Short mmCIF file of C-alpha atoms in Angstrom, two decimals:
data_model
loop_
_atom_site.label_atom_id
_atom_site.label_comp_id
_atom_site.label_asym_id
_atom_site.label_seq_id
_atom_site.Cartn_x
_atom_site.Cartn_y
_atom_site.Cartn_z
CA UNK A 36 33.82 27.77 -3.38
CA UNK A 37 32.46 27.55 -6.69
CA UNK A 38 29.90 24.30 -7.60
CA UNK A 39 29.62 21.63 -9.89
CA UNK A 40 26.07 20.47 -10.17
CA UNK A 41 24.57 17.83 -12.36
CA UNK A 42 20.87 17.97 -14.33
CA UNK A 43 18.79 20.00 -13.04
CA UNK A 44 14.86 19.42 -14.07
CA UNK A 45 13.57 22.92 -13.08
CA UNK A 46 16.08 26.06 -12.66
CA UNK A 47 14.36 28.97 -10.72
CA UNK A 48 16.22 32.11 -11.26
CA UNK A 49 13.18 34.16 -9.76
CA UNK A 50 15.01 35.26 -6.80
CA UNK A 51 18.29 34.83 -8.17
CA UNK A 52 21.11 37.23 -8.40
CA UNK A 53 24.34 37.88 -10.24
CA UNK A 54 25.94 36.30 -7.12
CA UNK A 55 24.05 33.58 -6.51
CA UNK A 56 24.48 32.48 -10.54
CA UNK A 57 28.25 33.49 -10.94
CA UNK A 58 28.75 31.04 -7.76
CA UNK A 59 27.67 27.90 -10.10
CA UNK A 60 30.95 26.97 -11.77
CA UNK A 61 29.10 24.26 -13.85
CA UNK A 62 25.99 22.94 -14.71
CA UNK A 63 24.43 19.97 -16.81
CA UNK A 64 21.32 20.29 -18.80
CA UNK A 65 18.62 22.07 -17.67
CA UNK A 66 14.94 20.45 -18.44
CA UNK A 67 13.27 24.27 -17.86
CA UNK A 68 14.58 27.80 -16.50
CA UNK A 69 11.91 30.21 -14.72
CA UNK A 70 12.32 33.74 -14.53
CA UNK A 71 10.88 37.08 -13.95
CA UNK A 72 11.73 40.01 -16.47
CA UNK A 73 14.18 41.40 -13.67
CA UNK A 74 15.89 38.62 -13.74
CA UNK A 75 16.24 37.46 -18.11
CA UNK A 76 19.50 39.41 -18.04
CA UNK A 77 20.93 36.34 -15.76
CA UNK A 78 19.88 33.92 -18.35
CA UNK A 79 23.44 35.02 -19.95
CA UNK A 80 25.65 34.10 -17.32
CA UNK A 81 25.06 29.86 -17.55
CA UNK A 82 27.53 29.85 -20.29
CA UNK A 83 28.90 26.71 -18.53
CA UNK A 84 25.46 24.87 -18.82
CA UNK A 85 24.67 22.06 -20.77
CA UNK A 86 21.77 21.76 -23.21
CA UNK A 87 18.04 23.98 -22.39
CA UNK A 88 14.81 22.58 -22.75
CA UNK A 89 12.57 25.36 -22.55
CA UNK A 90 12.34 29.42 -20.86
CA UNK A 91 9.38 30.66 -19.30
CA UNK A 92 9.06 34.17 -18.07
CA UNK A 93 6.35 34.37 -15.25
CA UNK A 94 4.31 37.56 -16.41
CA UNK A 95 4.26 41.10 -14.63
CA UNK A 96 2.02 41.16 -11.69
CA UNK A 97 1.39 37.31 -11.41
CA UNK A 98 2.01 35.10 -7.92
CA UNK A 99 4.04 32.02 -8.92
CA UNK A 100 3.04 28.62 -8.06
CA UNK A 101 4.92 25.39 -8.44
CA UNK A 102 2.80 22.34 -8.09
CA UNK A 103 -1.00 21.27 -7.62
CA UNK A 104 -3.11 24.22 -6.84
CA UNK A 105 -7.06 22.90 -5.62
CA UNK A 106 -9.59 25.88 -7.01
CA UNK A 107 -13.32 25.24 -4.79
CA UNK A 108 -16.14 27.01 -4.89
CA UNK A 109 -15.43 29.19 -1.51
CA UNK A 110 -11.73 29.75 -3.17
CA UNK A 111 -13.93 31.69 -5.93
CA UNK A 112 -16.50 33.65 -3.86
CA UNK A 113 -13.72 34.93 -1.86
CA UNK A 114 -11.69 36.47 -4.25
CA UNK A 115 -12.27 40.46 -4.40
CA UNK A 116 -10.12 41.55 -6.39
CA UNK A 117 -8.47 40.42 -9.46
CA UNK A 118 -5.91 37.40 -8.45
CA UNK A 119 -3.01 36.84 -11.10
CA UNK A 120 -1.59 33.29 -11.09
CA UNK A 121 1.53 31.58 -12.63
CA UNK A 122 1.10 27.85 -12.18
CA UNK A 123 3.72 25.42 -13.26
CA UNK A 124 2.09 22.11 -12.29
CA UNK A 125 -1.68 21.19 -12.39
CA UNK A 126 -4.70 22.95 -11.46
CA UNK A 127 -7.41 21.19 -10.31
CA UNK A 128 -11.47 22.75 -10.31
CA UNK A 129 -13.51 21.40 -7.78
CA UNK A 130 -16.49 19.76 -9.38
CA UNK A 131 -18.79 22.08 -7.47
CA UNK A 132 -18.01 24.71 -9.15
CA UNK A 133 -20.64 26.18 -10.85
CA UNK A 134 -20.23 28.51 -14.37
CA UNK A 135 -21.61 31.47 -12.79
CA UNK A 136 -19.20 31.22 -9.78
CA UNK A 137 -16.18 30.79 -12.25
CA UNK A 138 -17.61 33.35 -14.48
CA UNK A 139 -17.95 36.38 -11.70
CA UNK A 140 -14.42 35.21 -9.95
CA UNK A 141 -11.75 37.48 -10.69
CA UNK A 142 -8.42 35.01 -11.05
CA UNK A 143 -6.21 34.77 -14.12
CA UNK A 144 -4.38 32.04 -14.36
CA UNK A 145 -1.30 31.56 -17.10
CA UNK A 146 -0.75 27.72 -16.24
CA UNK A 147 2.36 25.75 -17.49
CA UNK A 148 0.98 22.07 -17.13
CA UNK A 149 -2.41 20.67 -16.96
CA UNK A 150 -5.73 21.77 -16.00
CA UNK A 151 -8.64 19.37 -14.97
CA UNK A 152 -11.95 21.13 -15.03
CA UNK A 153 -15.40 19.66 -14.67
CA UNK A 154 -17.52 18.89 -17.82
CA UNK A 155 -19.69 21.64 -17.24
CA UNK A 156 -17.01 24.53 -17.18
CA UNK A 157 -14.88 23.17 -20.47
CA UNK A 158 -15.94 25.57 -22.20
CA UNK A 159 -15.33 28.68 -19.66
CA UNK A 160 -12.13 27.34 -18.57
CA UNK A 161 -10.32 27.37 -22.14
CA UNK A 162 -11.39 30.57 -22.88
CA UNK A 163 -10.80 32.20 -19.79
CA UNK A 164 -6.76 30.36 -19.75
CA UNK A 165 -4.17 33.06 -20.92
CA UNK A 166 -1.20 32.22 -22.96
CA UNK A 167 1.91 33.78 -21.84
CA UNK A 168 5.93 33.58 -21.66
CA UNK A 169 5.83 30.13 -24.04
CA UNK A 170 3.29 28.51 -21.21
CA UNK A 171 2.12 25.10 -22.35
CA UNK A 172 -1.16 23.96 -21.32
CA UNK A 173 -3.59 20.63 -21.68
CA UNK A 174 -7.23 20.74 -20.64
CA UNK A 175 -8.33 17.68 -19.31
CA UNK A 176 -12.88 17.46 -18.09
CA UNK A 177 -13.76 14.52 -16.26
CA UNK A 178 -17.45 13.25 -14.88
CA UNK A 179 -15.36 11.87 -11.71
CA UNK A 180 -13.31 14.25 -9.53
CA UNK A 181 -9.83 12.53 -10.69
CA UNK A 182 -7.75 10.62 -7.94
CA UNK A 183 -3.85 11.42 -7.48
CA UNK A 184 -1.13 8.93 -6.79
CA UNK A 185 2.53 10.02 -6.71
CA UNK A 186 5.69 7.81 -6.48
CA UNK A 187 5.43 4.31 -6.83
CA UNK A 188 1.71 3.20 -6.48
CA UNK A 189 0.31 -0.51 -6.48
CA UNK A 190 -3.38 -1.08 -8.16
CA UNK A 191 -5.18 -3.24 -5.52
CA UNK A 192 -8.59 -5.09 -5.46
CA UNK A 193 -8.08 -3.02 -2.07
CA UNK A 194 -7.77 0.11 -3.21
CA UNK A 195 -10.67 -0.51 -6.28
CA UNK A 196 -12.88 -2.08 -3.52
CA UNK A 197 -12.59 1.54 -1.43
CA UNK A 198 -14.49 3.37 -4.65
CA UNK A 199 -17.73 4.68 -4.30
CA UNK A 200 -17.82 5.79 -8.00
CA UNK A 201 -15.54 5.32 -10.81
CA UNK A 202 -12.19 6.42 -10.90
CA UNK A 203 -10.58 8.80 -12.50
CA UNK A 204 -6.95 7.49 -11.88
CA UNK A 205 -4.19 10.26 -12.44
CA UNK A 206 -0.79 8.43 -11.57
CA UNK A 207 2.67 10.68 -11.55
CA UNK A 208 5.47 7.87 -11.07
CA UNK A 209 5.71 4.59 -11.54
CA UNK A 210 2.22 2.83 -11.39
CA UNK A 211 2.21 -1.00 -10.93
CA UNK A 212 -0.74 -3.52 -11.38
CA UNK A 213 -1.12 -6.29 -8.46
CA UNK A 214 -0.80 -9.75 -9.72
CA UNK A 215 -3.86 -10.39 -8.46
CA UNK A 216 -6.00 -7.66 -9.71
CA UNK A 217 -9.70 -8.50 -10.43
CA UNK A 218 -9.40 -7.23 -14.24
CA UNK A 219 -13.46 -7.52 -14.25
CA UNK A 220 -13.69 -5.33 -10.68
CA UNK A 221 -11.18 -3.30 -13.09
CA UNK A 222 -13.28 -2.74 -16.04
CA UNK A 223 -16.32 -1.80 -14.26
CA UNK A 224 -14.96 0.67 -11.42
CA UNK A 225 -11.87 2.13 -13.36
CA UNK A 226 -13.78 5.44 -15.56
CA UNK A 227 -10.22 6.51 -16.88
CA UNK A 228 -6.35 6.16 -16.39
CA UNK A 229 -3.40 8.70 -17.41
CA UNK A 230 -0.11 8.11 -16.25
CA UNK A 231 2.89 10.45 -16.34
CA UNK A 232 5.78 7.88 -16.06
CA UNK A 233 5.55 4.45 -16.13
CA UNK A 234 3.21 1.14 -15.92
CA UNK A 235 4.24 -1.94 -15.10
CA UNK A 236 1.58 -4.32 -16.46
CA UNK A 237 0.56 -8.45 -16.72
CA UNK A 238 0.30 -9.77 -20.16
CA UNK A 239 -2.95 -10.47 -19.49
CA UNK A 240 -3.95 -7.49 -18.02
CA UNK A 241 -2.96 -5.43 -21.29
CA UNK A 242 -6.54 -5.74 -23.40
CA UNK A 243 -8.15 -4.17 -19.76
CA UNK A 244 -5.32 -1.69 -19.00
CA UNK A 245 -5.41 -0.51 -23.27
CA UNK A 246 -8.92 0.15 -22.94
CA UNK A 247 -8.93 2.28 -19.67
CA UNK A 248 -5.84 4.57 -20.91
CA UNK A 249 -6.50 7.52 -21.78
CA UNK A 250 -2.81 9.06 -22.16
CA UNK A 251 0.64 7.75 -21.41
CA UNK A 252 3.57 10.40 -20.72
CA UNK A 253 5.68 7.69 -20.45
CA UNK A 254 6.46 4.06 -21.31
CA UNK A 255 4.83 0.64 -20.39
CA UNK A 256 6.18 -2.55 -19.22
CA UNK A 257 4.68 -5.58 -20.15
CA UNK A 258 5.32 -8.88 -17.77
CA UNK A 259 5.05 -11.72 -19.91
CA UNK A 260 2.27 -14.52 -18.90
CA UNK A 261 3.86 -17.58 -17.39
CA UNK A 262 6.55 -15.05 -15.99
CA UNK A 263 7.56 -14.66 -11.91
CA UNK A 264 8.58 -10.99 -11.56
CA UNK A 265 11.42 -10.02 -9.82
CA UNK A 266 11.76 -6.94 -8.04
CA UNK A 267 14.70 -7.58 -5.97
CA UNK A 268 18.19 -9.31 -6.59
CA UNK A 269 17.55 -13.64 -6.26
CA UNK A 270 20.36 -15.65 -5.03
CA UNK A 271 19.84 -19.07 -5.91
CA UNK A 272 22.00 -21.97 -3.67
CA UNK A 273 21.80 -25.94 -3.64
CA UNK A 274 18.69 -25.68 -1.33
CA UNK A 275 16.86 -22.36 -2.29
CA UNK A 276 16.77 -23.39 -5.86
CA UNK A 277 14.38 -26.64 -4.55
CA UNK A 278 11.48 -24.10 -4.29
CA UNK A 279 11.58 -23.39 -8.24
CA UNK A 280 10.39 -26.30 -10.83
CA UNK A 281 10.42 -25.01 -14.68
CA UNK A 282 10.02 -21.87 -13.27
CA UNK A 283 10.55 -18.63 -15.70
CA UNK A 284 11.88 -15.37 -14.52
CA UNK A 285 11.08 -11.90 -15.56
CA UNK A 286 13.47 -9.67 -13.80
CA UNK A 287 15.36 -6.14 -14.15
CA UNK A 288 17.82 -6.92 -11.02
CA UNK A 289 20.47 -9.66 -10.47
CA UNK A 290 20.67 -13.32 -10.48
CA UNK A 291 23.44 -15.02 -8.61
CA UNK A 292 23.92 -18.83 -9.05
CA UNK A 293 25.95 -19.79 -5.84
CA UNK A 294 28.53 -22.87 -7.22
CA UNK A 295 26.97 -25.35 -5.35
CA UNK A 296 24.36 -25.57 -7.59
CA UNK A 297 24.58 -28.53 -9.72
CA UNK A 298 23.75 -28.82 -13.84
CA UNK A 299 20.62 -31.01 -12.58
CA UNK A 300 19.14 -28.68 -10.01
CA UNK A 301 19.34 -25.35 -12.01
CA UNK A 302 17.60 -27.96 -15.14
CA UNK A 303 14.57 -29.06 -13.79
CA UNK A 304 14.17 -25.38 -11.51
CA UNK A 305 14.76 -23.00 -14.83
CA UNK A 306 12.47 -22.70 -17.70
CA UNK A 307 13.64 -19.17 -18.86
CA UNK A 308 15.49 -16.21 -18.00
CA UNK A 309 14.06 -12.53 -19.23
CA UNK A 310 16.59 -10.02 -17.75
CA UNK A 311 17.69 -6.63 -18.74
CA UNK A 312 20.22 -7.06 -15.84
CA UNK A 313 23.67 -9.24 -14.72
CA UNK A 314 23.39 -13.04 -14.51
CA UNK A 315 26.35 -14.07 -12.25
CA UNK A 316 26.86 -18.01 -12.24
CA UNK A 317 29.48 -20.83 -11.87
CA UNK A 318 31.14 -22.16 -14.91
CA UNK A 319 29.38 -25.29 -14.34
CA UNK A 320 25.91 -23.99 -15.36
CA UNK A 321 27.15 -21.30 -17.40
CA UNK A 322 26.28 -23.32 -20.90
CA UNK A 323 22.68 -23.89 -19.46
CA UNK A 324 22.34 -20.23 -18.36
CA UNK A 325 23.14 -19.15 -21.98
CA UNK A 326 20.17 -21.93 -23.56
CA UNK A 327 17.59 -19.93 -20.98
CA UNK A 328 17.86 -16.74 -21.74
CA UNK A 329 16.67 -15.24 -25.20
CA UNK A 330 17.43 -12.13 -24.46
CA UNK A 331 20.78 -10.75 -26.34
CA UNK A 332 21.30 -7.45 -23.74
CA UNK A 333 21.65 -10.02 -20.77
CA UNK A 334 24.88 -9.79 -19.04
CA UNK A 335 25.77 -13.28 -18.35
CA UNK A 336 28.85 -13.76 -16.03
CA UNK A 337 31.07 -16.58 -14.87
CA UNK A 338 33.50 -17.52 -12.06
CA UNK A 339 35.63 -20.28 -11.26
CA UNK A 340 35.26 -20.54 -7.41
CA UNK A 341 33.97 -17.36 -5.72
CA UNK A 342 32.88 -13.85 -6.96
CA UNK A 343 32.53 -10.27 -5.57
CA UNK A 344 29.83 -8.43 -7.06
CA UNK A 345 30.45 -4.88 -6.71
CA UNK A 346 27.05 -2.53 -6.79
CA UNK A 347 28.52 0.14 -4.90
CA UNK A 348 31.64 1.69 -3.91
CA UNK A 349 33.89 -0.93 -1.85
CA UNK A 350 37.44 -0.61 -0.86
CA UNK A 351 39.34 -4.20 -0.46
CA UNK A 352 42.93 -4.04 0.72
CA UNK A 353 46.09 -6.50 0.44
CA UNK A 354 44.53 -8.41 3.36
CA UNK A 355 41.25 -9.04 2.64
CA UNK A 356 42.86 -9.77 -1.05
CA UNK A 357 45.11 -12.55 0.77
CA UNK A 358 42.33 -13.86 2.90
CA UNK A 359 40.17 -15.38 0.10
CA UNK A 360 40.78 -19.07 -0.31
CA UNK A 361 40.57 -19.10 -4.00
CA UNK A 362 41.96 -16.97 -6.82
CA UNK A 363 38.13 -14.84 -7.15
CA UNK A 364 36.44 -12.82 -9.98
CA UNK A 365 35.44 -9.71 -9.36
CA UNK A 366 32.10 -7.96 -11.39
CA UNK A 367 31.76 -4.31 -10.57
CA UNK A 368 29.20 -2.62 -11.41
CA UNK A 369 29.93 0.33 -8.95
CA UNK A 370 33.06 1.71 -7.56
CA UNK A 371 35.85 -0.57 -6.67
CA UNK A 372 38.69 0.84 -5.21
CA UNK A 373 41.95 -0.58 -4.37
CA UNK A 374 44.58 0.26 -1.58
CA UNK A 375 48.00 1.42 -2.18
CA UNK A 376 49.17 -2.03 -0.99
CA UNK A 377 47.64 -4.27 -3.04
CA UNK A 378 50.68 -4.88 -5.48
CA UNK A 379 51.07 -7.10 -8.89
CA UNK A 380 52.28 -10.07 -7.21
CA UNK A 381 49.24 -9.52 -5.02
CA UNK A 382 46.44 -9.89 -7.65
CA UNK A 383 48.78 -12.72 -9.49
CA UNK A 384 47.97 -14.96 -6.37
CA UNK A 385 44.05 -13.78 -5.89
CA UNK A 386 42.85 -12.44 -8.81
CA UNK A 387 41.07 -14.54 -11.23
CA UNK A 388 39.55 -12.30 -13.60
CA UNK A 389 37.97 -8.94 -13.89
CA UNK A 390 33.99 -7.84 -15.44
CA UNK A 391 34.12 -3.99 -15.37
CA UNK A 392 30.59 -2.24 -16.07
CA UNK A 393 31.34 0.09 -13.36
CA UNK A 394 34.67 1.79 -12.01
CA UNK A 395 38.18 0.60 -10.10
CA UNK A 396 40.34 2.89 -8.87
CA UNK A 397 44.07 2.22 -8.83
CA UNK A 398 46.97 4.35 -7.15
CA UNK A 399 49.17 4.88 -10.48
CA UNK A 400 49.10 3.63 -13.90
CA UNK A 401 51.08 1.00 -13.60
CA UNK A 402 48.50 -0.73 -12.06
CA UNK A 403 45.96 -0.15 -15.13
CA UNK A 404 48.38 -1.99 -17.10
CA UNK A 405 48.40 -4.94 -14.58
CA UNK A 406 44.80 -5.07 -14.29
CA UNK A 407 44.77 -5.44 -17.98
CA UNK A 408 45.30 -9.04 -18.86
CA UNK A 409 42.33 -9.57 -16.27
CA UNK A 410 39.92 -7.86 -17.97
CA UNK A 411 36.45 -10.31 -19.43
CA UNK A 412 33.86 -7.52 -20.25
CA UNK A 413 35.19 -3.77 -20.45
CA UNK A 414 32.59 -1.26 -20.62
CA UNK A 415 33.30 0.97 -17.33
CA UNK A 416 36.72 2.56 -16.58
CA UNK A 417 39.79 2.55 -14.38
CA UNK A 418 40.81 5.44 -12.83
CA UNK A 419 43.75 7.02 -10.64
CA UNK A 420 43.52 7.96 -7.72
CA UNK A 421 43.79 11.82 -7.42
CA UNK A 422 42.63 12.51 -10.73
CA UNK A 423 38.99 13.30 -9.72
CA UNK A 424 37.98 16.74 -9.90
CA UNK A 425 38.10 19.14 -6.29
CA UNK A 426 35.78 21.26 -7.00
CA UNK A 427 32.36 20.77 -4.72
CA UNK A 428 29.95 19.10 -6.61
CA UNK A 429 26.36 18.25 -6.40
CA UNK A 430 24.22 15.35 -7.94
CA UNK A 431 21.37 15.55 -10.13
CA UNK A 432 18.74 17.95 -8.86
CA UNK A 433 14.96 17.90 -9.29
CA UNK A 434 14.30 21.54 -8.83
CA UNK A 435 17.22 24.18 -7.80
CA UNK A 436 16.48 28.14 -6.61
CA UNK A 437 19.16 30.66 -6.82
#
């Protein structure tokens, strides 16, 4: 059976055969496609791919390497005979190392990515690199042998504590600042910080974090001072709400304002909104939610007496339609699909309204008409059943082999 697959971020066609490519019905776009000379005449068969970023062809006679490759000092004096590397990743020179050693060893390296040499062999490392096959390549020297974090990684007074000489900080991922972090301790143990991804910063901590950085692939997020972070969904009810006075919320994930929460409570507990996300509430509150939030992309969404939020893919059926007490509003923001008994007169008697960000599936479409006069805020689709594709498909994909 032939496959559907979404992006891919690295295509290795290495190993690949006319087989192995012809059985890929369809592909999205490609971030980067590896291959050998043997294999550039496959390059012409993804005529059902989406949009290339960039080619590389690994040279003749060169070992391929995908990731971090460590290069010590007994890595060097063990080498005898000439070594011929293709990194795509980072190489990393110990920082004991010396020029001679590097000087006498016999590897050639072509390295997509980034090197990080000591101070002392800058010089000997960029002359020795070898540009091949559209290989891209940035030399970084530090003083301190760099630290690695990968995924999502906290900044602690913990983890600054644990030095015993300034960091070098290299973070791939998503790179967070603790609320509590000593910016001082910071300043005086932090040498330098790159990040390839994203940092999620304080408002104060910005003059401290600005002065350590010394590259950003990636974007930062700044928490506003005064601001509680969210980094989970908050459901606020007549008693949780108590916690909260003039409180202000900085949040990318849902609110939900349960409808026993009265004009007075949600007053003196909420200051200010900042959300990128949905703000479900009661139409009691809804005038006071809309005064607290300055932010223009906020979804703000009302119900009369209950609410389904949809975030995934549910299935709700003629029953479980009939046992709600109240006419509800539904807000999907994932997959919402609806049995083949769930009629008109069914959704006349339970449905209050309809928010669509996501997707509902129907069984004809009929029932896209009926759904219709429901609709609040349209910016998903509604679908019939059986109209999917059947060919086997496969998500998004970090980094595929044929």
């Amino acid at each position: 059976m032939s496959k559907v697959i979404g992006n891919v971020g690295m295509l290795d066609l290495t190993q690949a055969t006319e087989e192995s490519v012809k059985s890929i019905e369809r592909i999205g776009n490609i971030g980067m496609v590896l291959y050998r000379a043997e294999t550039a005449h496959l390059l012409t068969l993804l005529k059902n791919a989406g949009n290339i970023g960039k080619t590389l062809e690994i040279p003749k006679g060169h070992r391929y390497y995908n990731g971090t490759l460590h290069l010590n000092e007994e890595y060097f004096k063990l080498l005898e005979q000439q070594e011929n590397v293709f990194v795509n990743g980072v190489v990393m020179i110990d920082q004991h190392v010396t020029l001679e050693t590097f000087q006498k060893g016999q590897l050639h390296l072509v390295v997509n990515g980034e090197v990080y040499t000591p101070q002392h062999l800058a010089g000997a490392v960029t002359a020795s690199l070898l540009k091949a096959g559209g290989a891209s390549v940035e030399i970084h020297t530090y003083k301190f042998l760099p630290r690695f974090e990968s995924g999502k990684f906290q900044l602690t007074n913990a983890y600054l504590a644990s030095a015993r000489e300034p960091i070098h900080l290299v973070v791939n991922g998503v790179l967070k600042f603790d609320k509590d972090l000593d910016m001082e301790q910071f300043a005086t143990l932090m040498d330098c910080l790159r990040i390839n991804g994203k940092a999620i910063i304080y408002e104060e901590q910005s003059p401290y974090f600005y002065d350590k950085i010394q590259a950003i692939n990636g974007l930062v997020q700044v928490i506003p001072a005064g601001y509680q972070y969210l980094t989970k969904s908050l459901r606020l009810n007549a008693r949780s709400i108590r916690r909260f006075k003039n409180q202000k919320f900085y949040t990318k994930q849902p609110i939900f304002v349960e409808a026993d929460v009265s004009r007075e409570a949600f007053s003196s507990a909420i200051a200010e909104i900042q959300s990128s996300s949905f703000i479900i509430c009661s139409e009691d509150v809804e005038d006071l939610v809309w005064e607290r939030c300055p932010d223009l992309n906020t979804e703000i969404v009302s119900y009369e007496h209950a609410f389904v939020f949809v975030d995934g893919e549910e299935k709700w059926s003629k029953e479980q339609l009939i046992a709600m007490e109240h006419p509800i509003s539904f807000i999907v923001d994932g997959t919402l699909n609806l049995d083949d008994d769930v009629t008109e007169e069914v959704l006349k008697d339970t449905l209050r309204s309809l928010d669509l960000f996501g997707e509902v599936i129907v069984a004809d479409n009929r029932m896209k008409g009926v759904l219709h006069p429901y609709l609040r805020s349209n910016t998903g689709m509604t679908r019939v059943k059986g109209m999917e594709e059947e060919s086997a498909g496969i998500g998004n994909v970090g980094m595929l082999s044929l």
